[in-house]
Coordinates of C-alpha atoms and ligand atoms in Angstrom, one line a residue:
M25 CA 167.4 40.2 109.3
A26 CA 167.6 37.4 111.9
V27 CA 171.4 37.4 111.7
M28 CA 171.5 41.2 112.0
A29 CA 169.3 41.0 115.0
D30 CA 171.5 38.3 116.5
F31 CA 174.7 40.5 116.2
C32 CA 173.0 43.7 117.1
P33 CA 170.9 43.2 120.3
G34 CA 170.5 47.0 120.5
L35 CA 168.4 47.1 117.3
D36 CA 164.7 46.5 117.2
I37 CA 163.9 44.8 113.9
Q38 CA 160.4 44.2 112.6
V39 CA 159.8 42.0 109.6
V40 CA 156.5 42.9 107.9
D41 CA 154.6 41.3 105.0
V42 CA 151.1 41.7 103.7
D43 CA 150.8 37.9 103.6
Q44 CA 149.2 36.8 106.9
K45 CA 149.9 33.1 106.3
R46 CA 153.6 33.7 105.7
I47 CA 153.9 35.8 108.9
D48 CA 152.0 33.1 110.9
A49 CA 154.5 30.6 109.6
W50 CA 157.5 32.8 110.8
N51 CA 155.8 33.2 114.2
N52 CA 155.2 29.5 114.6
L53 CA 157.5 28.3 117.4
E54 CA 157.5 24.7 116.3
A55 CA 160.7 23.5 114.7
E56 CA 160.5 22.3 111.1
C57 CA 157.6 24.7 110.4
L58 CA 159.5 27.6 108.9
P59 CA 158.6 28.6 105.3
V60 CA 162.1 27.9 104.1
Y61 CA 164.6 25.2 105.0
E62 CA 168.0 26.7 105.7
P63 CA 170.7 25.0 107.9
G64 CA 171.3 27.0 111.1
L65 CA 168.3 29.4 110.6
Q66 CA 166.1 27.8 113.3
E67 CA 168.9 28.3 116.0
V68 CA 169.3 31.9 115.1
L69 CA 165.6 32.5 115.2
D70 CA 165.3 30.8 118.5
R71 CA 167.7 33.3 120.0
V72 CA 166.2 36.5 118.5
R73 CA 162.5 36.0 117.9
G74 CA 160.6 37.8 120.6
R75 CA 163.8 39.5 121.8
N76 CA 164.7 42.1 119.1
L77 CA 163.1 40.5 116.0
S78 CA 159.4 40.2 115.4
F79 CA 157.1 39.4 112.5
S80 CA 153.8 41.1 111.8
T81 CA 151.4 42.2 109.1
D82 CA 151.1 45.8 110.4
V83 CA 153.2 47.3 107.6
A84 CA 152.2 50.9 108.2
T85 CA 153.1 51.0 111.9
A86 CA 156.4 49.3 111.3
I87 CA 157.4 51.9 108.6
Q88 CA 156.2 54.8 110.7
R89 CA 158.4 53.7 113.6
A90 CA 161.4 52.9 111.5
D91 CA 164.6 54.9 111.1
M92 CA 165.7 52.5 108.3
V93 CA 163.5 50.4 106.0
F94 CA 165.0 47.4 104.2
L95 CA 163.2 46.6 101.0
T96 CA 163.4 42.9 100.3
V97 CA 160.4 42.3 98.0
N98 CA 160.5 39.9 95.1
T99 CA 161.4 41.1 91.6
P100 CA 160.5 38.3 89.2
T101 CA 161.0 38.4 85.5
K102 CA 158.1 40.1 83.6
H103 CA 155.8 37.6 81.9
R104 CA 153.8 40.1 79.9
G105 CA 154.0 43.3 78.1
H106 CA 157.1 45.4 77.3
G107 CA 160.3 43.6 78.1
A108 CA 158.5 40.3 78.9
G109 CA 160.9 37.4 79.4
A110 CA 163.8 39.7 80.3
A111 CA 163.0 42.8 82.3
A112 CA 162.4 42.6 86.0
D113 CA 158.8 43.2 87.2
L114 CA 159.0 46.1 89.7
T115 CA 155.3 45.9 90.8
F116 CA 156.1 44.9 94.3
V117 CA 159.0 47.5 94.6
E118 CA 156.6 50.2 93.5
Q119 CA 153.8 49.1 95.9
A120 CA 156.3 49.0 98.8
A121 CA 157.7 52.4 97.8
R122 CA 154.2 53.9 97.7
Q123 CA 153.5 52.5 101.2
I124 CA 156.8 53.9 102.5
A125 CA 156.0 57.3 101.0
T126 CA 152.6 57.5 102.9
S127 CA 153.6 55.8 106.2
A128 CA 157.1 57.0 106.9
C129 CA 157.6 59.7 109.5
G130 CA 160.5 62.2 109.8
S131 CA 163.8 61.1 108.2
T132 CA 164.0 57.6 106.8
I133 CA 166.8 55.6 105.1
V134 CA 165.4 53.2 102.5
V135 CA 167.8 50.3 101.8
E136 CA 167.4 48.2 98.6
R137 CA 168.1 44.6 99.5
S138 CA 166.4 42.9 96.6
T139 CA 168.3 42.4 93.4
L140 CA 167.1 45.2 91.3
P141 CA 167.7 46.4 87.8
V142 CA 170.3 49.2 87.6
R143 CA 168.9 52.6 88.4
T144 CA 165.9 51.3 90.3
A145 CA 166.8 53.8 93.0
D146 CA 165.6 56.5 90.5
V147 CA 162.1 54.9 90.6
L148 CA 162.2 54.8 94.4
R149 CA 163.3 58.4 94.6
K150 CA 160.5 59.6 92.3
I151 CA 157.8 57.7 94.3
L152 CA 159.2 58.6 97.7
S153 CA 159.4 62.3 96.7
Q154 CA 155.6 62.2 96.5
G155 CA 155.4 61.6 100.3
C156 CA 154.3 64.4 102.6
G157 CA 157.5 66.3 103.2
N158 CA 159.5 63.5 104.8
H159 CA 163.2 63.2 104.1
F160 CA 164.4 60.0 102.4
E161 CA 167.8 58.7 101.7
I162 CA 168.3 55.7 99.4
L163 CA 171.0 53.1 99.8
S164 CA 171.7 49.9 97.8
N165 CA 172.9 47.0 99.9
P166 CA 172.7 44.0 97.7
E167 CA 172.6 40.5 99.2
F168 CA 175.3 38.0 98.3
M169 CA 174.3 35.0 100.4
A170 CA 173.6 31.7 98.7
E171 CA 170.8 29.3 99.7
G172 CA 171.9 26.4 101.8
T173 CA 174.9 28.3 103.2
A174 CA 173.0 31.6 103.9
I175 CA 173.6 31.8 107.7
D176 CA 177.3 31.2 107.3
D177 CA 177.5 33.6 104.3
L178 CA 175.8 36.3 106.4
C179 CA 177.9 35.7 109.5
N180 CA 181.2 35.6 107.6
P181 CA 180.6 37.5 104.4
D182 CA 183.4 37.9 101.8
R183 CA 182.2 41.5 101.6
V184 CA 179.3 43.8 102.4
L185 CA 178.5 46.3 99.7
V186 CA 176.8 49.6 100.5
G187 CA 176.1 52.1 97.7
G188 CA 174.7 55.6 98.3
A189 CA 175.2 59.3 97.8
C190 CA 174.7 60.5 101.3
G191 CA 177.7 60.0 103.5
Q192 CA 175.8 60.0 106.8
A193 CA 173.3 57.4 105.6
V194 CA 176.1 55.2 104.3
A195 CA 177.9 55.6 107.7
E196 CA 174.8 54.5 109.6
L197 CA 174.4 51.3 107.6
T198 CA 178.0 50.4 107.6
G199 CA 178.0 51.1 111.4
I200 CA 175.5 48.3 111.8
Y201 CA 177.5 45.8 109.8
A202 CA 180.7 46.8 111.7
N203 CA 179.2 45.0 114.7
W204 CA 180.4 41.7 113.1
V205 CA 182.1 42.5 109.8
H206 CA 185.7 43.7 109.6
P207 CA 185.8 47.2 108.1
S208 CA 188.2 45.9 105.4
R209 CA 185.3 43.8 104.1
I210 CA 182.8 46.6 103.9
I211 CA 182.9 48.2 100.5
T212 CA 181.2 51.5 99.8
T213 CA 180.4 52.7 96.3
N214 CA 177.9 54.9 94.4
L215 CA 174.3 53.6 94.1
W216 CA 174.6 52.5 90.5
S217 CA 177.8 50.6 91.0
A218 CA 176.3 48.7 93.9
E219 CA 173.2 47.7 91.9
L220 CA 175.3 46.7 88.9
A221 CA 177.9 44.8 91.0
K222 CA 175.2 42.5 92.3
L223 CA 174.0 41.6 88.8
T224 CA 177.6 41.2 87.6
A225 CA 178.6 38.9 90.5
N226 CA 175.8 36.5 89.7
A227 CA 176.4 36.7 85.9
F228 CA 180.1 35.9 86.4
L229 CA 179.3 33.0 88.7
A230 CA 176.7 31.6 86.3
Q231 CA 179.2 32.1 83.4
R232 CA 181.8 29.9 85.2
I233 CA 179.2 27.1 85.5
S234 CA 178.3 27.4 81.9
S235 CA 182.0 27.4 81.0
I236 CA 182.8 24.3 83.0
N237 CA 179.7 22.5 81.7
S238 CA 180.8 23.2 78.1
I239 CA 184.2 21.7 79.0
A240 CA 182.5 18.7 80.6
G241 CA 180.9 17.9 77.3
L242 CA 184.2 18.2 75.6
C243 CA 185.8 15.9 78.2
E244 CA 183.2 13.2 77.6
A245 CA 183.9 13.4 73.9
S246 CA 187.7 13.5 74.1
G247 CA 188.6 11.1 76.9
A248 CA 189.6 13.9 79.4
D249 CA 188.2 14.1 82.9
V250 CA 186.6 17.4 83.9
E251 CA 187.5 17.0 87.6
E252 CA 191.2 16.9 86.6
V253 CA 190.7 19.8 84.2
S254 CA 188.9 21.8 87.0
H255 CA 191.6 21.1 89.5
A256 CA 194.3 22.0 87.0
I257 CA 192.8 25.3 86.0
G258 CA 191.4 26.1 89.5
S259 CA 195.0 26.0 91.0
D260 CA 195.8 29.1 89.0
R261 CA 195.3 31.9 91.5
R262 CA 193.9 34.1 88.8
I263 CA 191.1 31.6 88.1
G264 CA 190.5 30.1 91.6
S265 CA 188.9 26.8 92.5
E266 CA 185.3 27.8 93.4
F267 CA 182.3 27.3 91.1
L268 CA 184.0 24.9 88.8
R269 CA 181.9 21.9 89.6
P270 CA 180.1 20.6 86.5
G271 CA 176.4 19.7 86.8
P272 CA 173.0 19.6 85.0
G273 CA 173.1 23.4 84.7
F274 CA 172.6 26.2 87.2
G275 CA 169.2 26.7 88.8
G276 CA 167.8 28.9 91.6
S277 CA 165.9 32.1 91.7
C278 CA 168.7 34.4 90.9
F279 CA 171.2 33.5 88.1
R280 CA 168.7 33.3 85.2
K281 CA 166.7 36.2 86.3
D282 CA 169.8 38.4 86.8
I283 CA 171.4 37.5 83.5
L284 CA 168.1 38.3 81.8
N285 CA 168.1 41.6 83.5
L286 CA 171.6 42.3 82.3
I287 CA 170.6 41.3 78.7
Y288 CA 167.7 43.7 78.9
L289 CA 169.9 46.4 80.2
A290 CA 172.5 45.9 77.4
D291 CA 169.7 45.8 74.7
H292 CA 168.3 49.0 76.2
Y293 CA 171.6 50.8 75.8
G294 CA 172.0 49.4 72.2
L295 CA 174.9 47.1 73.3
Y296 CA 173.6 44.1 71.2
E297 CA 176.9 42.2 71.2
V298 CA 177.0 42.5 75.0
A299 CA 173.4 41.2 75.2
S300 CA 174.2 38.2 72.9
Y301 CA 177.3 37.4 74.9
W302 CA 175.3 36.9 78.1
R303 CA 172.4 35.2 76.2
A304 CA 174.9 32.5 75.2
V305 CA 175.5 31.8 78.9
L306 CA 171.8 31.0 79.3
E307 CA 171.7 29.0 76.1
L308 CA 174.5 26.9 77.3
N309 CA 172.6 26.3 80.5
A310 CA 169.6 25.1 78.6
W311 CA 171.9 22.8 76.6
S312 CA 173.4 21.4 79.8
Q313 CA 169.9 20.1 80.8
R314 CA 168.7 19.0 77.3
R315 CA 171.7 16.9 76.6
I316 CA 171.2 14.8 79.7
S317 CA 167.6 13.8 78.9
Q318 CA 168.7 13.1 75.3
M319 CA 171.5 10.9 76.4
I320 CA 169.3 8.9 78.7
V321 CA 166.7 8.3 75.9
Q322 CA 169.6 7.1 73.7
A323 CA 171.1 4.8 76.3
L324 CA 167.7 3.2 77.1
F325 CA 167.3 2.1 73.5
G326 CA 165.6 5.2 72.1
T327 CA 162.4 5.2 74.1
L328 CA 161.3 5.6 77.7
R329 CA 157.9 4.0 77.4
D330 CA 157.6 1.3 80.1
K331 CA 160.9 2.4 81.6
R332 CA 161.3 3.3 85.2
I333 CA 163.8 5.9 86.3
A334 CA 164.7 6.8 89.8
V335 CA 165.5 10.5 90.0
L336 CA 167.6 11.4 93.0
G337 CA 167.2 15.1 93.9
F338 CA 164.7 17.7 92.7
A339 CA 165.9 20.9 94.6
F340 CA 168.2 23.2 92.6
K341 CA 171.0 22.4 94.9
A342 CA 171.7 20.5 98.2
D343 CA 170.5 21.8 101.6
T344 CA 167.5 23.7 100.3
N345 CA 163.9 22.9 99.6
D346 CA 163.9 25.5 96.8
T347 CA 162.9 24.2 93.3
R348 CA 162.9 27.5 91.5
E349 CA 164.6 27.1 88.1
S350 CA 165.9 23.7 89.2
P351 CA 167.5 21.8 86.3
A352 CA 165.5 18.8 87.5
I353 CA 162.3 20.5 86.1
A354 CA 163.3 20.6 82.4
I355 CA 165.1 17.2 82.6
C356 CA 162.1 15.5 84.2
R357 CA 159.6 17.1 81.8
D358 CA 161.7 15.8 78.9
L359 CA 161.8 12.3 80.3
L360 CA 158.0 12.4 81.0
H361 CA 157.3 13.6 77.5
D362 CA 159.1 10.5 76.3
G363 CA 156.8 8.3 78.3
A364 CA 159.0 7.5 81.3
T365 CA 157.8 6.6 84.8
L366 CA 159.7 8.6 87.3
R367 CA 160.1 8.0 91.0
I368 CA 161.6 11.1 92.4
H369 CA 163.4 11.2 95.7
D370 CA 164.4 14.5 97.5
P371 CA 164.8 14.8 101.2
R372 CA 163.2 18.2 101.3
V373 CA 160.9 18.7 98.3
S374 CA 157.2 17.9 98.7
F375 CA 155.1 16.0 96.2
A376 CA 152.9 19.1 95.8
D377 CA 156.0 21.1 94.7
M378 CA 157.0 18.4 92.2
E379 CA 153.5 18.1 90.9
A380 CA 153.1 21.8 90.3
L381 CA 156.2 21.8 88.1
L382 CA 155.8 18.5 86.2
V383 CA 152.1 18.2 85.2
V384 CA 152.7 20.5 82.2
D385 CA 155.8 21.7 80.5
A386 CA 157.1 25.3 80.0
D387 CA 154.7 25.8 77.0
G388 CA 151.7 24.5 79.0
V389 CA 151.6 21.2 77.2
P390 CA 150.6 18.3 79.5
T391 CA 153.5 15.8 80.1
A392 CA 152.9 12.1 79.3
G393 CA 154.4 9.4 81.5
W394 CA 153.8 9.2 85.2
F395 CA 155.6 10.3 88.3
E396 CA 155.5 10.0 92.1
R397 CA 157.6 11.0 95.0
A398 CA 159.6 8.2 96.5
E399 CA 160.0 8.1 100.3
S400 CA 163.4 6.5 100.1
V401 CA 166.2 5.9 97.6
F402 CA 165.5 2.2 97.9
S403 CA 161.8 2.5 97.0
A404 CA 162.8 4.8 94.1
C405 CA 165.1 2.1 92.7
D406 CA 162.6 -0.8 92.8
D407 CA 162.5 -2.4 89.3
A408 CA 164.1 0.8 87.9
D409 CA 166.0 0.7 84.6
A410 CA 168.1 3.7 85.6
V411 CA 169.1 6.0 88.4
L412 CA 169.6 9.7 87.6
I413 CA 171.4 11.9 90.2
L414 CA 170.4 15.5 89.8
T415 CA 171.0 17.2 93.1
D416 CA 174.2 17.1 95.2
W417 CA 172.7 16.0 98.5
A418 CA 175.4 14.5 100.8
Q419 CA 173.3 11.3 101.3
Y420 CA 173.8 10.3 97.7
R421 CA 177.6 10.3 98.0
E422 CA 177.8 6.9 99.7
L423 CA 174.9 4.9 98.4
D424 CA 174.6 1.1 99.0
W425 CA 175.0 0.1 95.4
A426 CA 175.0 -3.6 96.2
A427 CA 171.5 -3.4 97.6
L428 CA 170.2 -0.9 95.0
A429 CA 171.6 -2.8 92.0
S430 CA 169.8 -6.0 93.2
R431 CA 166.5 -4.2 93.0
M432 CA 166.9 -2.9 89.5
R433 CA 165.9 -4.4 86.2
R434 CA 168.9 -5.3 83.9
P435 CA 170.5 -3.9 81.9
A436 CA 170.5 -1.0 84.4
W437 CA 172.1 2.4 84.3
V438 CA 173.4 5.1 86.7
F439 CA 173.5 8.6 85.2
D440 CA 175.4 10.8 87.6
A441 CA 174.9 14.5 86.6
R442 CA 176.7 15.8 89.7
R443 CA 179.7 13.6 90.2
G444 CA 177.9 13.0 93.4
T445 CA 178.2 9.3 94.1
N446 CA 180.5 6.3 94.5
L447 CA 180.2 5.2 90.9
A448 CA 183.0 2.6 91.0
E449 CA 180.9 0.6 93.4
A450 CA 177.9 0.8 91.1
E451 CA 180.1 -0.5 88.3
A452 CA 181.3 -3.3 90.5
H453 CA 177.7 -4.4 90.9
G454 CA 177.2 -4.7 87.2
L455 CA 175.5 -1.3 86.5
E456 CA 176.3 0.7 83.3
T457 CA 177.4 4.2 84.2
W458 CA 177.7 7.7 82.8
Q459 CA 179.2 10.5 84.8
I460 CA 179.2 14.2 83.7
G461 CA 182.6 15.2 82.3
R462 CA 184.2 11.8 82.4
G463 CA 185.5 10.7 79.1
G464 CA 185.5 7.0 78.2
P465 CA 188.6 5.3 76.8
H466 CA 189.7 6.7 73.5
Ligands
UGA502 C1 173.5 32.8 94.1 C2 174.8 33.4 94.4 O1 175.8 32.4 94.6 C3 174.8 34.3 95.7 O2 176.0 34.9 95.9 C4 173.7 35.3 95.5 O3 173.5 36.1 96.6 C5 172.4 34.6 95.2 O4 172.5 33.8 94.0 C6 171.3 35.6 95.0 O5 171.3 36.4 94.1 O6 170.4 35.8 95.9 P1 172.1 30.6 95.0 O7 171.3 30.8 93.8 O8 171.4 30.5 96.3 O9 173.1 31.9 95.2 O10 173.0 29.3 94.9 P2 174.5 28.9 94.2 O11 175.3 28.3 95.3 O12 175.1 30.1 93.6 O13 174.1 27.8 93.1 C7 173.4 28.2 91.9 C8 173.3 27.0 91.0 O14 174.6 26.7 90.5 C9 172.9 25.7 91.6 O15 172.0 25.0 90.8 C10 174.1 24.9 91.8 O16 174.0 23.5 91.9 C11 174.9 25.3 90.6 N1 176.4 25.2 90.7 C12 177.1 26.0 91.6 C13 177.1 24.3 89.9 O17 176.5 23.7 89.0 N2 178.4 24.3 90.0 C14 179.2 25.0 90.9 O18 180.4 24.8 90.9 C15 178.4 25.8 91.7

């Protein structure tokens, strides 16, 4: 919304939330106090906050005054009841829709921004139609930005997608985007296509990562190099070069949730083969994480008791403090279960966030071992038996391996799960190395 306010000074945008703390954080003028870390966000906010963008908890008044309401509530995966573990939990969507039904005035366009299961607009329509005689139009305008590059993605989007049945409502929303997006990049579709396109886009992106991770495993076993393979296939225009970087598996709040949603949808329509096809993408992602912890245990002589491991990176990717579904979680839990001592460095993730995710595993079983947050890469490596790189932060690309190696206990290892460091230098200083997708001599 901040980017929209920036490009459209004529619009008055109010962001509302029932959570007072969250709203206070967005109103806090001090830099570095925003609830999320996103490069470039602070600068945009400095321009628009108090000009044509405001934050408040007065949800009812904001809806009453609005011509257009953007619905951006969270839709986590259901944990309990029917569809648990796959279906999206629409509680917040429903609550918001009920509030819109009672507070809206006159004619209101309701825009779905959250990633929603296909045909959620039906749910919205049913609830909104209970409102007292107001007229509602529903549009689907899914979000395609990625964390860490969100501001640039929003300023220069590959495309903007607007789905809806009412030509005038669609024209009003596309008219807003036309302030900064070329018309050729604004795609209009029907509601269901827009909803399904968002799930499909994420599923296809996640599928590419699982595909390249499967090939990374094959490269290690066969002596090929995944970077060379990626480059070779990515040069084919039909495949393209993006999203072919191997790693410890995909994380983030979207891919897993959206694929689960797709699986649920396929099962619901009796398309069981389709469901199991997408399930395999998730299974491969779990394998991508599991195999790393297993390989480390094997390399460190079969046990991690009394072994210290420096973990570099805990966020699910660089340039964000988000740890949701981060591959680091499952890998660190596995290492802790084996008795390891972990010193975890991440420039943006707090100890509290690490602690909340590592004290118990996914089944609620307390982890063994011990962990702490390291203030620097150097302190993480003190007396360490191994360094494990899990997030692609730029600062890990050029590490001072001479200095780090001298602090480690020999024999010492570097496990690079991101191809994110100068490994030849680590080898030059006597460290054993493993890099994802790099086959040894055969
Ligand atoms: C993803 C999509 O990329 C966005 O288009 C979408 O709008 C967003 O979800 C959403 O639904 O809100 P995001 O989860 O923020 O964005 O981050 P990505 O850049 O897609 O990365 C996801 C995961 O894949 C990360 O763990 C990343 O490290 C991993 N990844 C990505 C790889 O392992 N290899 C790659 O080549 C690319």
